[in-house]
Short mmCIF file of C-alpha atoms and ligand atoms in Angstrom, two decimals:
data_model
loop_
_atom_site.label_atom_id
_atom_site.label_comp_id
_atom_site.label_asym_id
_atom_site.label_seq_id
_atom_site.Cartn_x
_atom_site.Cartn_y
_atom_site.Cartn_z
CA UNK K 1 -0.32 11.47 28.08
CA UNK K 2 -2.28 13.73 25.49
CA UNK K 3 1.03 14.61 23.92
CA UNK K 4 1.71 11.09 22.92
CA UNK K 5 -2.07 10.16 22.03
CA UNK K 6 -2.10 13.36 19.44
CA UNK K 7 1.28 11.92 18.51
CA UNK K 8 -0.69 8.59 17.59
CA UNK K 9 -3.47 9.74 15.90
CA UNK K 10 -1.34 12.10 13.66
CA UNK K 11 0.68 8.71 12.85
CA UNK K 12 -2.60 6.35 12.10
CA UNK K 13 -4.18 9.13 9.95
CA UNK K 14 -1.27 9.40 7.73
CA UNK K 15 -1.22 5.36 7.77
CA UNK K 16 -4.76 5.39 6.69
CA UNK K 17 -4.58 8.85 4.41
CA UNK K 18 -7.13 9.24 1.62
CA UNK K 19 -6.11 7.36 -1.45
CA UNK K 20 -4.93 10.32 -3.65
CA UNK K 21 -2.34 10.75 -0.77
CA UNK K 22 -1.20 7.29 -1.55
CA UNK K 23 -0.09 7.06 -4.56
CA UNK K 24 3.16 6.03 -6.48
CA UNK K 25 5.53 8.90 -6.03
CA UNK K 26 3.86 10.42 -2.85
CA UNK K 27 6.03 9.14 -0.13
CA UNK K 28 3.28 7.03 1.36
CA UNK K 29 4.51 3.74 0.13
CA UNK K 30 8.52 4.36 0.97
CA UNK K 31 6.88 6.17 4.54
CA UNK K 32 5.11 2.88 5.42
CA UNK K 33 8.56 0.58 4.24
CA UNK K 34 10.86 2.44 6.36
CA UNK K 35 8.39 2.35 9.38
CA UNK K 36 7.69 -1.19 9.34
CA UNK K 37 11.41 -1.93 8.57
CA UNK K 38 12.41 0.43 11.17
CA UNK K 39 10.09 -1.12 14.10
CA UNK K 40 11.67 -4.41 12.83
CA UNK K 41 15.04 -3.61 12.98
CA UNK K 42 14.59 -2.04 16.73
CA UNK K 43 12.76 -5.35 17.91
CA UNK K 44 15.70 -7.22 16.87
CA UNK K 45 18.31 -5.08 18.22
CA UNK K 46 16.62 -5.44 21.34
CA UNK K 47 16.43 -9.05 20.65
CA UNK K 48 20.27 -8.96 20.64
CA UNK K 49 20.42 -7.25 23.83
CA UNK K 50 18.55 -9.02 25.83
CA UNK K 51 18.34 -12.71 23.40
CA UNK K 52 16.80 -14.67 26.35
CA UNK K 53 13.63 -12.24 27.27
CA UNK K 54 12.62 -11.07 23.93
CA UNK K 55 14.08 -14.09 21.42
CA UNK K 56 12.35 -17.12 20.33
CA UNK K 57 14.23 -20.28 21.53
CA UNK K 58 14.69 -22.28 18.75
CA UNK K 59 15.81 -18.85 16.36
CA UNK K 60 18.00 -17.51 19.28
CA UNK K 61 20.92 -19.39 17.88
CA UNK K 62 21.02 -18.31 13.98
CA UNK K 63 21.73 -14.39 15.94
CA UNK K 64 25.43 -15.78 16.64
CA UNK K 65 25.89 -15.97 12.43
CA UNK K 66 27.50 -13.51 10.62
CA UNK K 67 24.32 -13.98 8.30
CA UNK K 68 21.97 -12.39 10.69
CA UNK K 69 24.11 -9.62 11.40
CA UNK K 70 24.82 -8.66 7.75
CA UNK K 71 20.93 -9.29 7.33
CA UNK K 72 19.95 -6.76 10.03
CA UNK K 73 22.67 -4.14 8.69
CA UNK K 74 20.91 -4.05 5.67
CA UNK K 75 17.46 -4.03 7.49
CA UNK K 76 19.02 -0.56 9.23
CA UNK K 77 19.76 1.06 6.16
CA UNK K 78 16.74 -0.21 4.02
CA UNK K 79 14.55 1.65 6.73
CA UNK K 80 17.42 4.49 6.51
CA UNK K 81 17.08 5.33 3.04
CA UNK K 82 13.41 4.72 2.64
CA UNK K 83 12.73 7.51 5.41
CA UNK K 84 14.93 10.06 3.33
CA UNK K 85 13.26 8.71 0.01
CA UNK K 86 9.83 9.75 2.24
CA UNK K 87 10.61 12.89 3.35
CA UNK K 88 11.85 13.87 0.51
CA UNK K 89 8.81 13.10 -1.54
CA UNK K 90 6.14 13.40 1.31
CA UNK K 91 4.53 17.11 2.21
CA UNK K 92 3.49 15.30 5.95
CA UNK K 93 6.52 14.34 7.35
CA UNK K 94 5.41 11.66 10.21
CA UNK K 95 6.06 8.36 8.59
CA UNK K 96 9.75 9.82 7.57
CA UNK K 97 10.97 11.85 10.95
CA UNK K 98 9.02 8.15 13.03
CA UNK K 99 11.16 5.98 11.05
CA UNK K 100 14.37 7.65 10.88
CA UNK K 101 13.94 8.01 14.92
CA UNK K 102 13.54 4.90 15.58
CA UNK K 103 16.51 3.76 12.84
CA UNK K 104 18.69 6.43 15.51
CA UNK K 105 17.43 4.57 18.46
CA UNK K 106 18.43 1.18 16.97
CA UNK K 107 21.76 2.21 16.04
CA UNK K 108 22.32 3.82 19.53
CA UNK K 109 21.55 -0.01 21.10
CA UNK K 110 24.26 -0.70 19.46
CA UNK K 111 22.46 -1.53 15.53
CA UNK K 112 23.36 -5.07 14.10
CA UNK K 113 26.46 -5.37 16.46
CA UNK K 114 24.65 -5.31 19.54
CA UNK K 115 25.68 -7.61 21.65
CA UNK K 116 23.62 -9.65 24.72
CA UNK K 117 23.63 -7.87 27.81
CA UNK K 118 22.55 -11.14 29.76
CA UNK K 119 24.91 -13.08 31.69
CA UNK K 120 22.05 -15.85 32.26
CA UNK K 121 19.23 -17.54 30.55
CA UNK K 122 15.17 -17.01 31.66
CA UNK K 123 13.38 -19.68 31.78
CA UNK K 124 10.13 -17.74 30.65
CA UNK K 125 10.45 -15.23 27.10
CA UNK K 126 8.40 -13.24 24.62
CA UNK K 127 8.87 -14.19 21.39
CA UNK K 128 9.46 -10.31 20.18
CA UNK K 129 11.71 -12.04 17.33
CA UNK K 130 8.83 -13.97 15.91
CA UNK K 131 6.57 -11.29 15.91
CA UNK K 132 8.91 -9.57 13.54
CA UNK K 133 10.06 -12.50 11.92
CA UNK K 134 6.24 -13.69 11.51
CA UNK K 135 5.13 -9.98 10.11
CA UNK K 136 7.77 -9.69 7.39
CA UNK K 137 7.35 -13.45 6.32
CA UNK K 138 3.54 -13.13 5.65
CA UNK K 139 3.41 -9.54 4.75
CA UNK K 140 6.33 -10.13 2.04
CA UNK K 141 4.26 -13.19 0.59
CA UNK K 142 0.07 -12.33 0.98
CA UNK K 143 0.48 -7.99 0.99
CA UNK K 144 1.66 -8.53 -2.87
CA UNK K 145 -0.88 -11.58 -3.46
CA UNK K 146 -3.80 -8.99 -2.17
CA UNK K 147 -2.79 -6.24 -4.63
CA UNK K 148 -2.57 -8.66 -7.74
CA UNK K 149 -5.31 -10.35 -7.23
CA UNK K 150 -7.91 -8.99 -4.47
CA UNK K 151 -11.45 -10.37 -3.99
CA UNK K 152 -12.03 -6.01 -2.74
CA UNK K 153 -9.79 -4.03 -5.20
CA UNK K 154 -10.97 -1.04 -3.00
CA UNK K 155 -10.04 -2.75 0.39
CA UNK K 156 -7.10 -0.67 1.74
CA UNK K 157 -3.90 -2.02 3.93
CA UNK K 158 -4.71 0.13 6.86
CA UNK K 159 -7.97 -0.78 6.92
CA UNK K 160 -10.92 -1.12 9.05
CA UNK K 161 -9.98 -2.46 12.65
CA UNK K 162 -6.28 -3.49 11.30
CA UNK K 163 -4.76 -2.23 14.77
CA UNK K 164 -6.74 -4.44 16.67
CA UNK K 165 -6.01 -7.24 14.08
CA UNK K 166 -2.11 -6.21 14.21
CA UNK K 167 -2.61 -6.71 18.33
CA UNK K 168 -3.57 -9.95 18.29
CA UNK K 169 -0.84 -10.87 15.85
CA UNK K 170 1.57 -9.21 18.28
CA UNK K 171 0.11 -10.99 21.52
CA UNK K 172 -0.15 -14.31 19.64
CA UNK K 173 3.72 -14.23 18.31
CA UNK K 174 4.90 -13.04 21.40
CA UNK K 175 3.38 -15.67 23.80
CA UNK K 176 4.65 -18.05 21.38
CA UNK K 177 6.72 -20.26 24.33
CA UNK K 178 3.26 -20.03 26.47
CA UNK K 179 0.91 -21.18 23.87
CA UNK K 180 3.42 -23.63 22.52
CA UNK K 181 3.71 -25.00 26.24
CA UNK K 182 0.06 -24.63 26.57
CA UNK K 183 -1.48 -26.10 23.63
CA UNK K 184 1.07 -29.06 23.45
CA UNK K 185 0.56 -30.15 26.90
CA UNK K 186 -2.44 -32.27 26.85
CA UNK K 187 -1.11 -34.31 23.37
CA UNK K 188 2.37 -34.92 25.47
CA UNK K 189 0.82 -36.16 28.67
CA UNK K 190 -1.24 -38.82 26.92
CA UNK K 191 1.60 -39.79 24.54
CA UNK K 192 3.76 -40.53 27.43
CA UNK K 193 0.55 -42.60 29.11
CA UNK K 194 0.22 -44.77 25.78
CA UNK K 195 3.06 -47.53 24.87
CA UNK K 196 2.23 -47.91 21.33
CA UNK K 197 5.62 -48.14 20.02
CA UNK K 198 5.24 -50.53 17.44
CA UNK K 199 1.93 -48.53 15.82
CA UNK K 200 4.46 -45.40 16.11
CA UNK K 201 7.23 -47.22 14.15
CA UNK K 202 4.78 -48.07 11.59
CA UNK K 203 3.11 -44.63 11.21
CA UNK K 204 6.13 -43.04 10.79
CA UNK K 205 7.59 -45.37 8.41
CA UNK K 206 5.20 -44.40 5.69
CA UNK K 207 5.79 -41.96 2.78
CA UNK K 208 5.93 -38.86 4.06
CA UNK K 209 3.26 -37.34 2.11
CA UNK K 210 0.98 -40.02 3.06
CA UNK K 211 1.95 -39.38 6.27
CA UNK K 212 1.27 -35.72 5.59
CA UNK K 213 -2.22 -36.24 4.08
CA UNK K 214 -3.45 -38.80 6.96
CA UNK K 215 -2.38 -35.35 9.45
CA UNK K 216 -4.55 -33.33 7.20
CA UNK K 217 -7.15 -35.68 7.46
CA UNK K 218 -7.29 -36.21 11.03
CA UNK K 219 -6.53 -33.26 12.41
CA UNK K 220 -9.74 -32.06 10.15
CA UNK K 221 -11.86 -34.38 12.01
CA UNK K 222 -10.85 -33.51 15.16
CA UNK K 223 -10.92 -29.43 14.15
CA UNK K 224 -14.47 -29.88 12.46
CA UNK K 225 -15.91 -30.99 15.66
CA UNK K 226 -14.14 -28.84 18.17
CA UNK K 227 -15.01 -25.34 15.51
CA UNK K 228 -18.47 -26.88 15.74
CA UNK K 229 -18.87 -27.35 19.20
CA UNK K 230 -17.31 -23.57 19.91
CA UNK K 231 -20.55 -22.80 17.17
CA UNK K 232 -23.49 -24.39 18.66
CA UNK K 233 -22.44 -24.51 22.88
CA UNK K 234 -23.59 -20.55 23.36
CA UNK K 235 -20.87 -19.68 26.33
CA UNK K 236 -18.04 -21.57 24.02
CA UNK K 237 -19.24 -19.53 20.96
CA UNK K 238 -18.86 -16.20 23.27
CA UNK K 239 -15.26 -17.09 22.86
CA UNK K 240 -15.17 -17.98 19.09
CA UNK K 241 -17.50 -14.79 18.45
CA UNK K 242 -14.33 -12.88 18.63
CA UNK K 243 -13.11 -14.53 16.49
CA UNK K 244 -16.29 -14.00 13.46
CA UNK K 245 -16.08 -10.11 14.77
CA UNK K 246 -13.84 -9.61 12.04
CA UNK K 247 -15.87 -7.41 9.29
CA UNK K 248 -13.13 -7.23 7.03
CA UNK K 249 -11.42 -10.32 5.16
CA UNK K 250 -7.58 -9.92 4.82
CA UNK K 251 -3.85 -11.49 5.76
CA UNK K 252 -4.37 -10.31 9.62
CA UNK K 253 -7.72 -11.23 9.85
CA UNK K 254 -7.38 -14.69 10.99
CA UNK K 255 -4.90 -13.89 13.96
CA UNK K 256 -8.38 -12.18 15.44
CA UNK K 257 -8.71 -15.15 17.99
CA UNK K 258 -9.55 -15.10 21.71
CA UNK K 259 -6.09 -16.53 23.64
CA UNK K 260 -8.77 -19.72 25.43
CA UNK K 261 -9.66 -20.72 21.93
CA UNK K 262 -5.80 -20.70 20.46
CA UNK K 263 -5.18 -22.91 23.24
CA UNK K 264 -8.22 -25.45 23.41
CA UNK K 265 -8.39 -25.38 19.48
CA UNK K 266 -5.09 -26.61 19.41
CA UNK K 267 -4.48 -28.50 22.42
CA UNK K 268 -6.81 -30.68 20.86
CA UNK K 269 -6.18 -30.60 16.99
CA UNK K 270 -2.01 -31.78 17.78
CA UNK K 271 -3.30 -35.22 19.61
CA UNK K 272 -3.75 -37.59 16.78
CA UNK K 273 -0.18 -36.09 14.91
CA UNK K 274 1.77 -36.85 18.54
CA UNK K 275 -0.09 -39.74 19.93
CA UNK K 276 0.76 -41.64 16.77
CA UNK K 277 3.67 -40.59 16.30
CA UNK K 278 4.06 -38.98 12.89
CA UNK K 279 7.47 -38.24 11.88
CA UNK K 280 9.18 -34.89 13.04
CA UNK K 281 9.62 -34.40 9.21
CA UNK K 282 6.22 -34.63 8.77
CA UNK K 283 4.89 -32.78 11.19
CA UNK K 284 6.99 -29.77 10.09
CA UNK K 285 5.91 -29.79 7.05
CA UNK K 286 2.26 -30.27 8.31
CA UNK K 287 2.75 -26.83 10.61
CA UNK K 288 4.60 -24.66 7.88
CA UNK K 289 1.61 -25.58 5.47
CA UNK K 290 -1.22 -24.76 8.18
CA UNK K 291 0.61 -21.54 8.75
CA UNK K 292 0.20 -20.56 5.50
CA UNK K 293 -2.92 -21.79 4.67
CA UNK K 294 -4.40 -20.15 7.38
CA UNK K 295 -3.47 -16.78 6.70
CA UNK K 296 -4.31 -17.41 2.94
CA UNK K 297 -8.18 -18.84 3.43
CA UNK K 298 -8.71 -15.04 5.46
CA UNK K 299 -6.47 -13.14 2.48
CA UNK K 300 -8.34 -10.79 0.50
CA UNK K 301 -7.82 -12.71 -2.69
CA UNK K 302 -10.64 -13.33 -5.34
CA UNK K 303 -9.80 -15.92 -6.97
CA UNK K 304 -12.83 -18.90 -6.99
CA UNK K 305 -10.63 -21.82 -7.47
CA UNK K 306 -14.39 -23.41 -8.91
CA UNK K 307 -12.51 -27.22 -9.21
CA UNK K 308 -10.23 -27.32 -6.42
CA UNK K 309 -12.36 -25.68 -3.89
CA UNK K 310 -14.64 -29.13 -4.21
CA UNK K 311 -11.89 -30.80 -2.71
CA UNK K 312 -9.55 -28.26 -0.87
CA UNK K 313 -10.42 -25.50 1.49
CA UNK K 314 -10.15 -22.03 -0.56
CA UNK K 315 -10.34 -18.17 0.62
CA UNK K 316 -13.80 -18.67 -0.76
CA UNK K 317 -14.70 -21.72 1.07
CA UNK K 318 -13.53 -19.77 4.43
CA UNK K 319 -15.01 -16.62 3.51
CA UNK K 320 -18.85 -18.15 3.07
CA UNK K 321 -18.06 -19.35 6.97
CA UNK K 322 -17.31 -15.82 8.54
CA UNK K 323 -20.36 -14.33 6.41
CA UNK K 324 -22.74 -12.00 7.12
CA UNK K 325 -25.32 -13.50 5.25
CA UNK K 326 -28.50 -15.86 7.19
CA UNK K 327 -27.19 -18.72 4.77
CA UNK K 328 -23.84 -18.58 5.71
CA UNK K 329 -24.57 -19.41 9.39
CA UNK K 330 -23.28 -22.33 11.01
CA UNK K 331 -21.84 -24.02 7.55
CA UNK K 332 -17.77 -24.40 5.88
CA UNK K 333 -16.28 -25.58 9.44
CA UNK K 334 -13.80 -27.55 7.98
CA UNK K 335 -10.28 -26.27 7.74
CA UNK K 336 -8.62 -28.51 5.05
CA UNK K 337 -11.32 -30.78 3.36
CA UNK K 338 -14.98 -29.87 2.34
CA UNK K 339 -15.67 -33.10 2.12
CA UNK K 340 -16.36 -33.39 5.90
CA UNK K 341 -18.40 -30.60 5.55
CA UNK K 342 -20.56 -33.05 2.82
CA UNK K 343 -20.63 -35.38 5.24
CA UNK K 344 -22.06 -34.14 7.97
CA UNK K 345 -24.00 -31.81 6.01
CA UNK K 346 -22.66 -28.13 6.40
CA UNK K 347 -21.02 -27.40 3.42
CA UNK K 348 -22.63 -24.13 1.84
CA UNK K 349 -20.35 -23.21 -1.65
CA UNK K 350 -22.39 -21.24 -4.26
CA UNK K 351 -21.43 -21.23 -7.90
CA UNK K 352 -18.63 -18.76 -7.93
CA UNK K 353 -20.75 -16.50 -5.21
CA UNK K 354 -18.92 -14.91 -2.04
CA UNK K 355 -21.05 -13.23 1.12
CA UNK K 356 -22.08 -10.12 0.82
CA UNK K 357 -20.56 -8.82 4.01
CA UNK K 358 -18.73 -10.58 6.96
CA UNK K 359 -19.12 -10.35 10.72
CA UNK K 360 -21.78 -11.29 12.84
CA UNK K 361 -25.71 -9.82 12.68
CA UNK K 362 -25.99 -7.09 14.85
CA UNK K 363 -22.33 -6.62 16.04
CA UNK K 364 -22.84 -8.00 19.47
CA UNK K 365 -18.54 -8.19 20.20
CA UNK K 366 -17.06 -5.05 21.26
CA UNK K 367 -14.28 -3.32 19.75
CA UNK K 368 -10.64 -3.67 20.81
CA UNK K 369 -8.37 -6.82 22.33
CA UNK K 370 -8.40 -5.82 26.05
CA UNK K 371 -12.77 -5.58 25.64
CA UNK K 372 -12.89 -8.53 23.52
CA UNK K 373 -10.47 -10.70 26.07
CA UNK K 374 -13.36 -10.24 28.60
CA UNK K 375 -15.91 -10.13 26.49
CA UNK K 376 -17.07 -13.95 27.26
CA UNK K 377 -16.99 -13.62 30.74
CA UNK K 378 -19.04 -10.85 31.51
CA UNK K 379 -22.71 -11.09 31.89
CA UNK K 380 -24.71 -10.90 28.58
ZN1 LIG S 401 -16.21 -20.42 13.12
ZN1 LIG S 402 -11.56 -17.78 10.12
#
C-alpha cells in the first residue's frame, strides 16, 4: 500500500533526522521515548490478551502480579506524556501523533487491565514479551554506555542498517521457544544417553564460580572451533558472512546472525555445561553473563581495556575480528578468553589500535533479513 510505505518513510526520516534536528529541547529525544515506550506497552497488552501466543513461558506467570500491572500503567503514561512533551516541542509531528496512537490503541485492548482472552494454552508461542522485555533491558543499560563513552562519538542511534539489525533482534526474541527447543536438543539427547551420575554430583558440587569459570572455559573451546570452522569451510562461512555484513559496530549489531548459525552455534556450545551437569545456579549465571557480554563486545564503546583485554575478551578484541582490514581476517575467534586465540595462533590485538572499518571486502551479502536468510543457498 503506497499510503502506508510514504507513512514509513516519513517515520524513519524523522528517526534518522539531521543532527541539528536532534538536539536537547527539540522533541526528538522525548519523540523517540514515547515511541519505543508506546510499541512496548502495545506488545504487552497484547501479551495480556492473548498470554499463551505472544508470552514467553517462563515470564507468563509474573503478568498475574499486581507488580506487572502497576509497571505497565506507568509504561502507558510514560509513552503518554512523552508524546505531548514531543509535540509540543517538535515542528514535525510524526514521532508524537505515532506514539500517542498507538498509547490509544493500547488502552482500547483494554491498557494494563487487559485481561487473557484464551480459554486454552498453545503448545507453540512467539516470545513478543521478550522482544520487548529484551529491547528495554539492553537499550536501558548499553544506549547510555554508547553516549558516555563511544569508540564513534559521531555514530548515530538510527544508524546505518539499524532496521535490519532491529529485525533480527525481533525474529531472534520472538522464536525464543523454537531456538531454545532447537539449540538445546542435541545437548539433552546425549545427556540422557550418558549415566555419569557420580561425575555430575561432583561437577556440581564445586564452588560455583569455579564452576562458572570451567563453563567459560569450555564452552570457549568448543565456540573457538565451531566460529572457526563456519570461517574457513566456504558454504558454512556463506552462513556466518551474514553475520560479518555488519558495517557498523553497536548494541544491535551482534543480533545480525543467520537463524542455521544461532542454532548450530549453540546446539553445540551448551553440550559440555549439560552433559556434565553444571549446576542450574551456575548455568544461569553463565547465560545472563553471555547475554551481556555479547551485546557489549559489538557496543560502540572505546574504551581499550590495554590489561584486561590480555586476558578477557573486550569490544576491542571483538571489533579487530569483524574488521575490514586484510590483517584482521580470520583472527580474535574466541568469545571469552584470548588466550585460545594464543594458542592456536589467531590472536591479532594491536597496541591500543581498532580497524579502520568493519564488514567484509567488497560487500558480497545483500542487504535486508528476508535476502540475507537465502543468501547461502543460492548459487554464488
Ligand atoms: Zn566470525
Ligand atoms: Zn560478532
Amino acid at each position: 500500500m503506497p499510503i502506508i510505505s510514504h507513512y514509513r518513510q516519513l517515520l524513519r526520516s524523522d528517526l534518522e533526522a539531521p543532527h541539528v534536528e536532534r538536539q536537547f529541547g527539540r522533541g526528538w529525544i522525548s519523540g523517540v521515548a514515547a515511541l519505543a515506550l508506546a510499541i512496548s506497552s502495545l506488545f504487552l497488552v497484547i501479551g495480556l490478551l492473548f498470554p499463551a501466543w505472544f508470552t514467553f513461558e517462563k515470564t507468563r506467570s509474573f503478568y498475574q502480579t499486581p507488580a506487572f500491572h502497576l509497571g505497565l500503567l506507568v509504561l502507558l503514561i510514560a509513552a503518554f506524556v512523552m508524546a505531548i512533551i514531543s509535540l509540543v516541542l517538535r515542528q514535525n509531528k510524526i514521532l508524537g501523533f505515532t506514539s500517542l496512537f498507538l498509547v490509544v490503541l493500547a488502552t482500547t485492548l483494554g491498557g494494563a487491565n487487559a485481561h487473557s482472552q484464551m480459554a486454552e494454552g498453545s503448545p507453540v508461542y512467539l516470545g513478543m514479551d521478550w522482544f520487548v522485555l529484551n529491547v528495554i533491558f539492553t537499550g536501558i543499560l548499553f544506549i547510555p554506555l554508547q553516549l558516555l563513552f563511544p569508540r564513534y562519538p559521531k555514530q548515530e542511534l538510527f544508524r546505518f542498517e539499524w532496521r535490519e539489525d532491529l529485525f533480527y533482534y525481533f525474529v531472534s526474541t520472538m522464536l525464543v521457544q523454537l531456538l531454545t527447543f532447537a539449540s538445546l536438543w542435541p545437548a539433552l539427547t546425549l545427556t540422557s544417553h550418558t549415566h555419569w551420575d557420580a561425575l555430575r554430583a561432583a561437577i556440581s558440587g564445586q564452588w560455583l564460580w569455579l564452576q562458572i569459570v570451567e563453563i567459560m572455559f569450555l564452552t570457549d573451546v568448543v565456540q573457538y572451533w565451531v566460529h572457526r570452522a563456519f570461517h574457513r569451510i566456504s558454504w558454512l562461512w556463506n552462513f556466518h558472512a551474514v553475520h560479518h555484513s555488519a558495517q557498523v559496530m553497536d548494541w544491535m549489531s551482534g543480533a545480525r546472525m543467520h537463524f542455521m548459525e544461532i542454532v548450530v552455534l549453540r546446539g553445540f556450545t551448551v553440550i559440555p555445561m549439560f552433559i556434565l551437569g553444571y549446576s542450574q545456579t551456575a548455568l544461569s549465571f553463565y547465560i545472563f553473563y553471555v547475554y551481556l557480554h555479547s551485546t557489549f563486545v559489538h557496543a560502540n564503546f572505546g574504551w581499550n581495556f590495554s590489561m584486561l583485554g590480555r586476558y578477557l575478551v573486550t569490544p576491542r578484541f571483538h571489533h579487530w575480528h569483524h574488521g575490514i582490514d586484510k590483517e584482521a581476517i580470520d583472527v580474535n575467534f574466541a568469545i571469552h578468553f584470548p588466550l585460545l586465540d594464543r594458542v592456536f595462533g589467531t590472536y591479532h590485538l594491536p597496541k591500543d589500535e581498532w580497524p579502520t572499518g568493519y564488514g567484509i571486502a567488497g560487500h558480497p551479502v545483500p542487504k535486508g533479513y528476508w535476502n540475507q536468510f537465502w543468501y547461502p543457498f543460492r548459487k554464488k
